[in-house]
CSV table of C-alpha atoms and ligand atoms in Angstrom, one decimal:
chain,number,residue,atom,x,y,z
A,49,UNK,CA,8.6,84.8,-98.9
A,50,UNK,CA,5.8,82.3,-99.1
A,51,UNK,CA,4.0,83.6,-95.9
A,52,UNK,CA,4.4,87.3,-97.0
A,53,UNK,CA,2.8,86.1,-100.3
A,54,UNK,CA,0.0,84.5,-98.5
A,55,UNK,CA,-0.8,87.4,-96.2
A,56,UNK,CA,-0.7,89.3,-99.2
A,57,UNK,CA,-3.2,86.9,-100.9
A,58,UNK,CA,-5.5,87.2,-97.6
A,59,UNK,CA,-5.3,90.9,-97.8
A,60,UNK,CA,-6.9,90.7,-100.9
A,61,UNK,CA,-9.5,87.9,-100.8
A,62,UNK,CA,-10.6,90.0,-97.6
A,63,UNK,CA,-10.9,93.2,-99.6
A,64,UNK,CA,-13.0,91.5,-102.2
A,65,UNK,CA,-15.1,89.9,-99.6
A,66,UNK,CA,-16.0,93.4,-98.1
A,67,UNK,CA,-16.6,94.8,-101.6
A,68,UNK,CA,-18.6,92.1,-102.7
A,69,UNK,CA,-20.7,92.5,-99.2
A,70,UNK,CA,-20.5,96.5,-100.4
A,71,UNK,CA,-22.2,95.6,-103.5
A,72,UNK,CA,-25.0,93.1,-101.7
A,73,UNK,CA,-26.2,95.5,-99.5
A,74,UNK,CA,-26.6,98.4,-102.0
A,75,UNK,CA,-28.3,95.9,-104.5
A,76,UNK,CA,-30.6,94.4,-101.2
A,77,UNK,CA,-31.6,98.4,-100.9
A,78,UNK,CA,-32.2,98.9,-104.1
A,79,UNK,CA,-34.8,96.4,-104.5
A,80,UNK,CA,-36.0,97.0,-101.1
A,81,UNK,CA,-36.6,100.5,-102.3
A,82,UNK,CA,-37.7,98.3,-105.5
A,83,UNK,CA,-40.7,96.5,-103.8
A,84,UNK,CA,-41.7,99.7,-101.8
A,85,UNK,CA,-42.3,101.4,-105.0
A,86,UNK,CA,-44.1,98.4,-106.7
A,87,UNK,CA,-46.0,98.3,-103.3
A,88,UNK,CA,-47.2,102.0,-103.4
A,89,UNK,CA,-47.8,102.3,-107.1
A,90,UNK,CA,-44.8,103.6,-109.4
A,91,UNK,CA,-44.7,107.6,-108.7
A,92,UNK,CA,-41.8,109.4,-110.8
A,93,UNK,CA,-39.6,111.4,-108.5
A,94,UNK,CA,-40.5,115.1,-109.2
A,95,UNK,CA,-37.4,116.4,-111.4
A,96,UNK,CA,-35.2,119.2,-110.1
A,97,UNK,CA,-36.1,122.7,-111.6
A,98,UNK,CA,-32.6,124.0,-111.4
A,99,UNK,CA,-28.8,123.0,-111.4
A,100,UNK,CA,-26.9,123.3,-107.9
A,101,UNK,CA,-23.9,125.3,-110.2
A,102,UNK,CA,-23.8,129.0,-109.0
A,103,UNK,CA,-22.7,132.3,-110.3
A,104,UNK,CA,-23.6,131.6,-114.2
A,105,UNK,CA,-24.1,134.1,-116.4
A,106,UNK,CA,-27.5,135.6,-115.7
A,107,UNK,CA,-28.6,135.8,-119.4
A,108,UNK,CA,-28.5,132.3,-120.5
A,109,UNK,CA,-32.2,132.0,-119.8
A,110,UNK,CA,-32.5,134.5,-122.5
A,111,UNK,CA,-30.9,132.6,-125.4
A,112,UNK,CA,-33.4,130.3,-126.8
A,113,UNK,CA,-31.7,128.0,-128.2
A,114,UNK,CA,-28.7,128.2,-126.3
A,115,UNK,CA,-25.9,127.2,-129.0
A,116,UNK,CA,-22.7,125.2,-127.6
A,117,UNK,CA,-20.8,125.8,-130.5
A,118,UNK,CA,-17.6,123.6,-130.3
A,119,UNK,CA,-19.9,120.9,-128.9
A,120,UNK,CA,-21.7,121.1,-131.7
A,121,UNK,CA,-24.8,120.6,-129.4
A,122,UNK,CA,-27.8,123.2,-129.0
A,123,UNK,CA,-30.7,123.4,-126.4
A,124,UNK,CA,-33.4,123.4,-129.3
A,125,UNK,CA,-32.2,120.1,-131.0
A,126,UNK,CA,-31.4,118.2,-127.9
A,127,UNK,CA,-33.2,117.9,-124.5
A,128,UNK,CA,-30.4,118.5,-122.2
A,129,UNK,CA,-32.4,117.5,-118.9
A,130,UNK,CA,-33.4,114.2,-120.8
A,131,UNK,CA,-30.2,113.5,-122.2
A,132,UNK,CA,-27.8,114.6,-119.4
A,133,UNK,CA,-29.2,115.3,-116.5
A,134,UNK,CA,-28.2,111.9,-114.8
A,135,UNK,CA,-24.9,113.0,-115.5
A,136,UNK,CA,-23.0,113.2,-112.0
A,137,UNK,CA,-19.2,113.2,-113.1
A,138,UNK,CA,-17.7,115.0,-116.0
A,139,UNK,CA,-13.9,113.8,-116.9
A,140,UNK,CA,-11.9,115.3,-119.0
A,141,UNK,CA,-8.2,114.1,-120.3
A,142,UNK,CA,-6.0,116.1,-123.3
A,143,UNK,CA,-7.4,113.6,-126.5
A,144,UNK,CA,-10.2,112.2,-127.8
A,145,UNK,CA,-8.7,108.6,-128.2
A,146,UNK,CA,-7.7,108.2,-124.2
A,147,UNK,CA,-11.0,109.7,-123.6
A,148,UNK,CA,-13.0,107.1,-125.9
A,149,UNK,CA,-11.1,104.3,-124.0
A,150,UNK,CA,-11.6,105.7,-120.8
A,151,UNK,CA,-15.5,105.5,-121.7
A,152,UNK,CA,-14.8,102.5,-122.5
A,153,UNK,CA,-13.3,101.1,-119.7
A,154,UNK,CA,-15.7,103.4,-117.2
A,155,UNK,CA,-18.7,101.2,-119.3
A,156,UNK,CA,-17.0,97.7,-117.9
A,157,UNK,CA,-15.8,99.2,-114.3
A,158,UNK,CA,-19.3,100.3,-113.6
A,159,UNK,CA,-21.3,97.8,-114.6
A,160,UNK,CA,-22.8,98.8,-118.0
A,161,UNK,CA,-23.5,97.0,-121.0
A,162,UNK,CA,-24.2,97.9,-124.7
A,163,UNK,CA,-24.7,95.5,-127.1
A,164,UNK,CA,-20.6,94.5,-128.5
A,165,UNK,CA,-21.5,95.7,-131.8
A,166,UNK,CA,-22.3,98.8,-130.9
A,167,UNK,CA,-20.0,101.2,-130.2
A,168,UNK,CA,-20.1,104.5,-128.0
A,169,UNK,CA,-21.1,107.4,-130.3
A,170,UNK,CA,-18.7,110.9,-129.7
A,171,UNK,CA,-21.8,112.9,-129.0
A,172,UNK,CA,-19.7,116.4,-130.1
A,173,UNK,CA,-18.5,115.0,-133.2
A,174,UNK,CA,-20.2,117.6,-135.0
A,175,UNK,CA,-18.5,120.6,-133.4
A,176,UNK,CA,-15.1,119.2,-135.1
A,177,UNK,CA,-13.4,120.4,-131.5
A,178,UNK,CA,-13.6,118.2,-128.9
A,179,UNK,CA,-14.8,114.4,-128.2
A,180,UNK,CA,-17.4,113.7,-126.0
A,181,UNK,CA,-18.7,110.4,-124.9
A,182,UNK,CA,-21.5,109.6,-122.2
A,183,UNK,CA,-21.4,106.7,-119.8
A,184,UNK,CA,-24.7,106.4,-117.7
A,185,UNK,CA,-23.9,108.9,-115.3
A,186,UNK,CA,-20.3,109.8,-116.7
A,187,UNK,CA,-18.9,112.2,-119.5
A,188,UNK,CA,-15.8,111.8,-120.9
A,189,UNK,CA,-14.2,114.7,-122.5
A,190,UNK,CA,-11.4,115.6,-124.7
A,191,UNK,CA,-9.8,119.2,-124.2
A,192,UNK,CA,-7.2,119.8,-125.6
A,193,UNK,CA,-3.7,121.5,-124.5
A,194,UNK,CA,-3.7,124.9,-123.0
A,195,UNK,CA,-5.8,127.2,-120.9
A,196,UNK,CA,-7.2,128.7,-123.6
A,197,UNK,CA,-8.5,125.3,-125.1
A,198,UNK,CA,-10.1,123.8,-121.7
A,199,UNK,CA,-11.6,127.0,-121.0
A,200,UNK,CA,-13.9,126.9,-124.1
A,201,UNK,CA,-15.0,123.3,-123.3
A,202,UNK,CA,-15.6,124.3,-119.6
A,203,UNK,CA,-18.0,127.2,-120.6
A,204,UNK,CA,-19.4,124.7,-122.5
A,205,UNK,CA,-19.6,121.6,-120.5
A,206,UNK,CA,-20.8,124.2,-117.6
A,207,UNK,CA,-23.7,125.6,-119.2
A,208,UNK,CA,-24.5,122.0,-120.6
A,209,UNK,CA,-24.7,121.0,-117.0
A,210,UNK,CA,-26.6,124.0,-116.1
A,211,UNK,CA,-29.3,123.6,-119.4
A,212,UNK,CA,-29.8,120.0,-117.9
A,213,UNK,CA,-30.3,120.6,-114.1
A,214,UNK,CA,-27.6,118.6,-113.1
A,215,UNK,CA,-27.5,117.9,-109.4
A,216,UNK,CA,-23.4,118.3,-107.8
A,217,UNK,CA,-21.7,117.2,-110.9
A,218,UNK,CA,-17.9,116.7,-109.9
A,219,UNK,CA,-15.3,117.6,-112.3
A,220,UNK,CA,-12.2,115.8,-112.5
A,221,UNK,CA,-9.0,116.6,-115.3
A,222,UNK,CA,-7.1,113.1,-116.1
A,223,UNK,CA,-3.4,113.8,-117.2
A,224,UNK,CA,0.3,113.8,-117.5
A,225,UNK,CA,2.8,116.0,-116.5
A,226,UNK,CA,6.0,116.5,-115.2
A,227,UNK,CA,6.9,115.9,-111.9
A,228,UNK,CA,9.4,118.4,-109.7
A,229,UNK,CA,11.6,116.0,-107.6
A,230,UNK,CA,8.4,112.6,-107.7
A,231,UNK,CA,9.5,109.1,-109.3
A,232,UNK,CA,8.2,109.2,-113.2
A,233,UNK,CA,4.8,107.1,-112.7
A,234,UNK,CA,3.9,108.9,-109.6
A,235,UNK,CA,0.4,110.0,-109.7
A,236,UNK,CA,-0.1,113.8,-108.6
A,237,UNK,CA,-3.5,114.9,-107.4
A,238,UNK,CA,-3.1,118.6,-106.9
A,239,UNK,CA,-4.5,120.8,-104.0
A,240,UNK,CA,-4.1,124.1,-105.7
A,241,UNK,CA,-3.2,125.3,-109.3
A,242,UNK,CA,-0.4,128.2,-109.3
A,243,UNK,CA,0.9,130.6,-112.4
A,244,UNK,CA,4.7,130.6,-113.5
A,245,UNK,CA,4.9,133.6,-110.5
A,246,UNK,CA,3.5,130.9,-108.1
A,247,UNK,CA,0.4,133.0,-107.8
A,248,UNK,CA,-2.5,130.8,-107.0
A,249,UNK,CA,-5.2,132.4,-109.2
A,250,UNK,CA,-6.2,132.5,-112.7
A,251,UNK,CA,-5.6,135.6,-114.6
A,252,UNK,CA,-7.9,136.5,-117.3
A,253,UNK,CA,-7.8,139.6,-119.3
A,254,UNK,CA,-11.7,140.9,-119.8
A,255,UNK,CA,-12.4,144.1,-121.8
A,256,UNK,CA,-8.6,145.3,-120.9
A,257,UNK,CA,-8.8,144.3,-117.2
A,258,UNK,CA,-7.2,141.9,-115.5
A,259,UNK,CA,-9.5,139.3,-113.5
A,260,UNK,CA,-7.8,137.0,-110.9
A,261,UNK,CA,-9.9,134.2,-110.1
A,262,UNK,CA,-9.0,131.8,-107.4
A,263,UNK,CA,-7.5,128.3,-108.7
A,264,UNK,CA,-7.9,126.1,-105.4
A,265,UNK,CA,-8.9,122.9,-105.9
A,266,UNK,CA,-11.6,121.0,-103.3
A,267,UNK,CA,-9.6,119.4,-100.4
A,268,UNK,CA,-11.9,116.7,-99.7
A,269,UNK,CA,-12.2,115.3,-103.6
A,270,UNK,CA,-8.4,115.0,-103.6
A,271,UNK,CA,-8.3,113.4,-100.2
A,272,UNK,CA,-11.1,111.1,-101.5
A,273,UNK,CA,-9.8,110.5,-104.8
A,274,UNK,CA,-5.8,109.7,-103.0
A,275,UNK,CA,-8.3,107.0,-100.8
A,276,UNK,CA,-8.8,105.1,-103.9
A,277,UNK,CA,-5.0,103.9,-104.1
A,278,UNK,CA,-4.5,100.6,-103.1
A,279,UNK,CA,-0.8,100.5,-101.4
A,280,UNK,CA,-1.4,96.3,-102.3
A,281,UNK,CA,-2.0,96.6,-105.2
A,282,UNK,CA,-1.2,99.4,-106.9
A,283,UNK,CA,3.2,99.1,-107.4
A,284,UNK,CA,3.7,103.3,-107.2
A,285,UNK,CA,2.9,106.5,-105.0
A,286,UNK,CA,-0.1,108.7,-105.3
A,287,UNK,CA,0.4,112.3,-103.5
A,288,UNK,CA,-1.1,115.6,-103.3
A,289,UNK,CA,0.4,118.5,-104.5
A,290,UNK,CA,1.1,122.1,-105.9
A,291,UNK,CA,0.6,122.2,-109.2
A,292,UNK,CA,2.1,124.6,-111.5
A,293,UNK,CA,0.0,125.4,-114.6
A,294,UNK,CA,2.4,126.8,-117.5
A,295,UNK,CA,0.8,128.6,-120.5
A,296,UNK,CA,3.5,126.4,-122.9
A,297,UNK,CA,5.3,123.0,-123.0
A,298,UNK,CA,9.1,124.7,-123.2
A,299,UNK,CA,10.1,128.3,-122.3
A,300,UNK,CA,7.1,128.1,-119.5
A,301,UNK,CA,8.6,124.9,-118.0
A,302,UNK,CA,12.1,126.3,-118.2
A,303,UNK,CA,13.3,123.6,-120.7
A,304,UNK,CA,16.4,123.7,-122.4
A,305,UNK,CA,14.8,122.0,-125.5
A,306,UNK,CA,12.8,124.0,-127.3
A,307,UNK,CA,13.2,126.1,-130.5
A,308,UNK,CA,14.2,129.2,-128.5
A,309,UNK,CA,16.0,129.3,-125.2
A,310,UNK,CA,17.5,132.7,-123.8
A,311,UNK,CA,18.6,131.3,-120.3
A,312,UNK,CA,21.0,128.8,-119.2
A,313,UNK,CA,21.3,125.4,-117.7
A,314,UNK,CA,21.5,126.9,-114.0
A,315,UNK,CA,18.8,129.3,-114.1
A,316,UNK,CA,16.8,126.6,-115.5
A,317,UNK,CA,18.1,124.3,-112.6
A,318,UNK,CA,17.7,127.5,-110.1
A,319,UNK,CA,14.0,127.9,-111.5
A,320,UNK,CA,13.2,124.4,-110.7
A,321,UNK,CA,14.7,124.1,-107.0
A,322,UNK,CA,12.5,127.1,-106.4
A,323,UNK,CA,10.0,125.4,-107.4
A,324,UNK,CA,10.6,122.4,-105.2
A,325,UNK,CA,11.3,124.5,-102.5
A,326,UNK,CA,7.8,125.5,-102.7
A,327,UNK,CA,6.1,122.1,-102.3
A,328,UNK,CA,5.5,122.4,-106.3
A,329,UNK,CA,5.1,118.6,-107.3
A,330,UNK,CA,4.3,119.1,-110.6
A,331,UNK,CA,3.9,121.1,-114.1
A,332,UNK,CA,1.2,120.6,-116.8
A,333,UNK,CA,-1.0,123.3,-118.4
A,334,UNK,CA,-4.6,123.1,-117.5
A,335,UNK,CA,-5.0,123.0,-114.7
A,336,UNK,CA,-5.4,126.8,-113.8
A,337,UNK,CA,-8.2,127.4,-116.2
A,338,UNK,CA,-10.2,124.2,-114.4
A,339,UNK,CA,-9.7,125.0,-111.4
A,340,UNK,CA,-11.3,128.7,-111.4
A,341,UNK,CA,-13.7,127.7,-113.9
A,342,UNK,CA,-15.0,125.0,-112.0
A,343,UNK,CA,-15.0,126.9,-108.4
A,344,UNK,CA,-16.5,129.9,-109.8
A,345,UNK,CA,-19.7,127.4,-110.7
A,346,UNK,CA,-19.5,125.9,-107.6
A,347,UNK,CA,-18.3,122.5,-108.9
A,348,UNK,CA,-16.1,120.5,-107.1
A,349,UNK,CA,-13.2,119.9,-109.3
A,350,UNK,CA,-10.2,117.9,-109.2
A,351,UNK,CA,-6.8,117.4,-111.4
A,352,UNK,CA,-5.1,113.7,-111.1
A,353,UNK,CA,-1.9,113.6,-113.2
A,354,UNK,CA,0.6,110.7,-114.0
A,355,UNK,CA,4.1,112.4,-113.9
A,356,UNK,CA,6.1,111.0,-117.1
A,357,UNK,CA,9.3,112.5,-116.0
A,358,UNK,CA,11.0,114.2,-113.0
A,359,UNK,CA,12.1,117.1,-114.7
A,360,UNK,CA,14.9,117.9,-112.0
A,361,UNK,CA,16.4,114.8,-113.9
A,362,UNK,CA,15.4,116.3,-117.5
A,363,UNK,CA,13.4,118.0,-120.6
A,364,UNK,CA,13.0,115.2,-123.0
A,365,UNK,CA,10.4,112.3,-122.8
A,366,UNK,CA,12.7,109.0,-123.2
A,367,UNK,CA,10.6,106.6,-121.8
A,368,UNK,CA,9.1,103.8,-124.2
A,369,UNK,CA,5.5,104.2,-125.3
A,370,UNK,CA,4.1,101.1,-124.1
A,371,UNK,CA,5.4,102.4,-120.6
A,372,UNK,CA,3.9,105.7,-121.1
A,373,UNK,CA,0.6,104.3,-121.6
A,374,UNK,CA,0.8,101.9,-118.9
A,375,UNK,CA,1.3,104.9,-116.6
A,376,UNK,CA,-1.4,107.2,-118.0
A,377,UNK,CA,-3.9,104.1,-117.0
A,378,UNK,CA,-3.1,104.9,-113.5
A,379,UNK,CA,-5.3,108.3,-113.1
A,380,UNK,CA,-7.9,107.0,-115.1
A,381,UNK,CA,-7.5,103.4,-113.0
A,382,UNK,CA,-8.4,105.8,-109.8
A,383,UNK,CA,-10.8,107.8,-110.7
A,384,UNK,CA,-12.8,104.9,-112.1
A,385,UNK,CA,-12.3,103.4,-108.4
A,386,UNK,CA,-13.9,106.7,-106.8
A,387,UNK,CA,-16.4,106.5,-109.3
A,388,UNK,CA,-17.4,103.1,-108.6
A,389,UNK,CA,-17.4,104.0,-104.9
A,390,UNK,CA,-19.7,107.0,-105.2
A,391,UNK,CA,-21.9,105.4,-107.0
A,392,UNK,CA,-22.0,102.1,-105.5
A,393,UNK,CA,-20.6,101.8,-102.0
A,394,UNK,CA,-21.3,105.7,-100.5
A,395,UNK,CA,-25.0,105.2,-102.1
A,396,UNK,CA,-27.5,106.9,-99.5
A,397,UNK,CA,-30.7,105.5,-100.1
A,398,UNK,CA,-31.8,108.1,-102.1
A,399,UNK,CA,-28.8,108.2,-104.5
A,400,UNK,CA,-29.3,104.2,-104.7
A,401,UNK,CA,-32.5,104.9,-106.3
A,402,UNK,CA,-30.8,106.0,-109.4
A,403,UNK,CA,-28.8,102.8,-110.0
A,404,UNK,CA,-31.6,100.7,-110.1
A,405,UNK,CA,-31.4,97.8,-113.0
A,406,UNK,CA,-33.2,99.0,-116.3
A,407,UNK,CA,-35.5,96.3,-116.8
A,408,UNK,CA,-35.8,96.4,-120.0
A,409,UNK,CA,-32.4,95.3,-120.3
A,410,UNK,CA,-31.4,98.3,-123.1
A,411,UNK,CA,-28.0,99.2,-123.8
A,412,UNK,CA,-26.7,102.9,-122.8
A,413,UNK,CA,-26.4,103.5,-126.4
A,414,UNK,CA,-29.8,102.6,-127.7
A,415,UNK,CA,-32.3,105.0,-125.9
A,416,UNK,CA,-34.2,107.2,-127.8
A,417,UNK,CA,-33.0,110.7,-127.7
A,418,UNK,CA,-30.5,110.0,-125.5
A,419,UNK,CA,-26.9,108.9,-126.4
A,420,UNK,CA,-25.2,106.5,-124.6
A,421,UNK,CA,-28.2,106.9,-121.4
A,422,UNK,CA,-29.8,110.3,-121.0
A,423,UNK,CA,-31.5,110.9,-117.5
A,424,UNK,CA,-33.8,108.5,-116.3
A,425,UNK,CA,-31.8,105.7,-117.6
A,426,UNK,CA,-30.3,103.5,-115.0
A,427,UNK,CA,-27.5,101.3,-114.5
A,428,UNK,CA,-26.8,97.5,-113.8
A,429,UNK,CA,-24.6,97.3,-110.7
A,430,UNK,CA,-21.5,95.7,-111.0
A,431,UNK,CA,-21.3,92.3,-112.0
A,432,UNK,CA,-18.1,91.7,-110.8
A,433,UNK,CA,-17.3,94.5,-108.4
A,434,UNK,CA,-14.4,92.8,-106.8
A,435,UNK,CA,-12.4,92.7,-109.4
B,507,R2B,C1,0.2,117.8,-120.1
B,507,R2B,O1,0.6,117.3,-121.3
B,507,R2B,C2,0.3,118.2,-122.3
B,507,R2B,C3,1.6,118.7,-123.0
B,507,R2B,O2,2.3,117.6,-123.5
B,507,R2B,C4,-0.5,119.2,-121.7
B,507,R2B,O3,-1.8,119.2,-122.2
B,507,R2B,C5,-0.5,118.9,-120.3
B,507,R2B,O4,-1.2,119.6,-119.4
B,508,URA,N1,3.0,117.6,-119.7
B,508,URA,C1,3.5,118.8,-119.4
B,508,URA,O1,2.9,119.9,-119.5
B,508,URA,N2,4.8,118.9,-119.0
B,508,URA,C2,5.6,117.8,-118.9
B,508,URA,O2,6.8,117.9,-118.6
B,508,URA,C3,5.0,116.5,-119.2
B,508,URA,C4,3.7,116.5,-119.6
């Protein structure tokens, strides 16, 4: 017992050690890059005339201003290249108050500071919709439940990205959901986003037609994301999966619980095995609309979803609250790690040009024209990365 708790203790310290070392050497480039600058006189890296997203809508160059209306934002009244064009992850979670504290928490796992009575400012506050909060190089969005709700944020979010010639954002949905045949507290990353036929495409209805578009989710995000759980550390599983998206909390995920029911226990139960019987791992109700919307841009997107029940077990959510939000920490706990590790351990030299220390020492929150750091503003490493 005592020997296993040692090794476990060395397994750790040695972790630490190589993070910390992590950290070292992309501070040492930073300021290696640092001096080379001071050395050759301080020449602002020409900006990027265009966003890397694909496939937009070829007349938003004509609206002037553009209006993101449930953002409550508009390209005339802010500079979106100034304001969010650092931004290099957008993450997104069902309502505004897990989304302010996972800003919150992003702020203290990456290494920023603003002053501790200040507090981060919900940038689309006066779109009455959604909740938006920027981080440095992070957005944290509310969307709501449903397709239909995400969607609207995405076309938003997606030409915000677009108006601000934002380089690769990655997209990533933080949520619950329930889990076919997984332990409740099991994180599900999913690989793909299927419909309640187990079609794996999104199906919109445009002028009378139906449009499928495809809802795969990238491969190499979820494998990179899955990376970030630490089997020492971290006291439950994290697996890739199917994900079925349902257009409703109830009669779409074949509860027995909701105000109308018109099919018994053991279709219910016979629904479900199929289910499992095609790798399904989970059900929520998103994740179709982010998945196309996000591939059709050319984003790389990603959905990482606590399960708060196995729903081959049951409908109704019985578990305590304090337990529920101990679980929904967990995606939010490693997507913060992948975050961290992008932006602080993967850094190629170029990209650790963009985390060098502000100087002046401002907080996110108090730049000019730019809420919580707009573009240009840069980051303090972390303090205590090993953490
Ligand atoms: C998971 O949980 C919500 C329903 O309770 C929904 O937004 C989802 O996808
Ligand atoms: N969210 C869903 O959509 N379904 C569940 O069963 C749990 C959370």
């Amino acid at each position: 017992m005592a020997k296993s708790n040692c090794n476990d203790c060395t397994c750790r310290l040695a972790k630490e050690v190589c993070q910390l070392k992590a950290v070292v050497n992309a501070q040492s480039k930073t300021l290696t890059k640092l001096v080379r600058q001071i050395r050759d006189g301080c020449r602002k890296d020409e900006e990027p005339k265009e966003s890397t997203l694909c496939g937009l809508n070829p007349c938003l160059k004509c609206l002037n201003p553009d209006i993101l209306y449930h953002l409550g934002l508009d390209t005339e009244t802010t500079d979106f290249p100034k304001v969010f064009g650092d931004v290099r992850f957008v993450c997104m979670g069902g309502t505004p108050g897990r989304m302010e504290n996972f800003a919150y928490y992003v702020m203290q796992e990456i290494g920023l500071k603003i002053n501790a009575a200040t507090q981060l400012r919900d940038i689309a506050e006066a779109g009455k919709r959604f909740s938006l909060f920027k981080v440095g190089p992070v957005l944290c969005a509310s969307h709501g439940m449903g397709c239909p709700s995400i969607s609207i944020l995405l076309h938003e979010l997606i030409k915000m990205m677009h108006h601000a010639k934002c380089q690769d954002p990655v997209f990533i949905r933080l949520g619950t959901c329930g889990g076919i045949g997984v332990d409740p507290g099991t994180v599900v990353i999913s690989s793909e986003a299927v419909d309640g036929r187990l079609n794996a495409g999104h199906e919109i209805i445009v002028q009378g037609n139906s449009i499928l578009h495809s809802s795969q989710l990238d491969e190499g995000l979820a494998e990179d994301i899955k990376m970030c759980h630490d089997p020492c550390k971290d006291k439950y599983e994290t697996i890739i999966g199917r994900t079925l998206c349902a257009h409703d909390f109830y009669e779409g995920q074949s509860r027995l619980d909701g105000a109308f029911c018109e099919y018994t226990p053991e279709m219910k139960k016979a629904y479900l095995e199929q289910l499992q019987s095609q790798d399904i791992k989970n059900i929520e109700m998103e994740s179709l609309a982010f998945a196309a919307l996000t591939s059709r841009a050319n984003i790389k997107g990603a959905v990482v979803c606590v399960a708060i029940l196995n729903r081959l077990n049951g409908d109704q959510i019985k578990t305590p609250h304090e337990i529920l939000a101990k679980w929904e920490k967990r995606p939010m706990e490693l997507v913060t790690r992948y975050i961290r590790k992008v932006l602080y351990f993967n850094a190629s030299d170029s990209e650790s040009d963009q985390l060098e220390e502000d100087e002046c020492g401002e907080g996110p929150q108090d730049k000019e024209g730019s809420p919580q750091g707009g573009a240009g503003d840069t980051q303090k490493a972390p303090e205590e990365a090993a953490e």
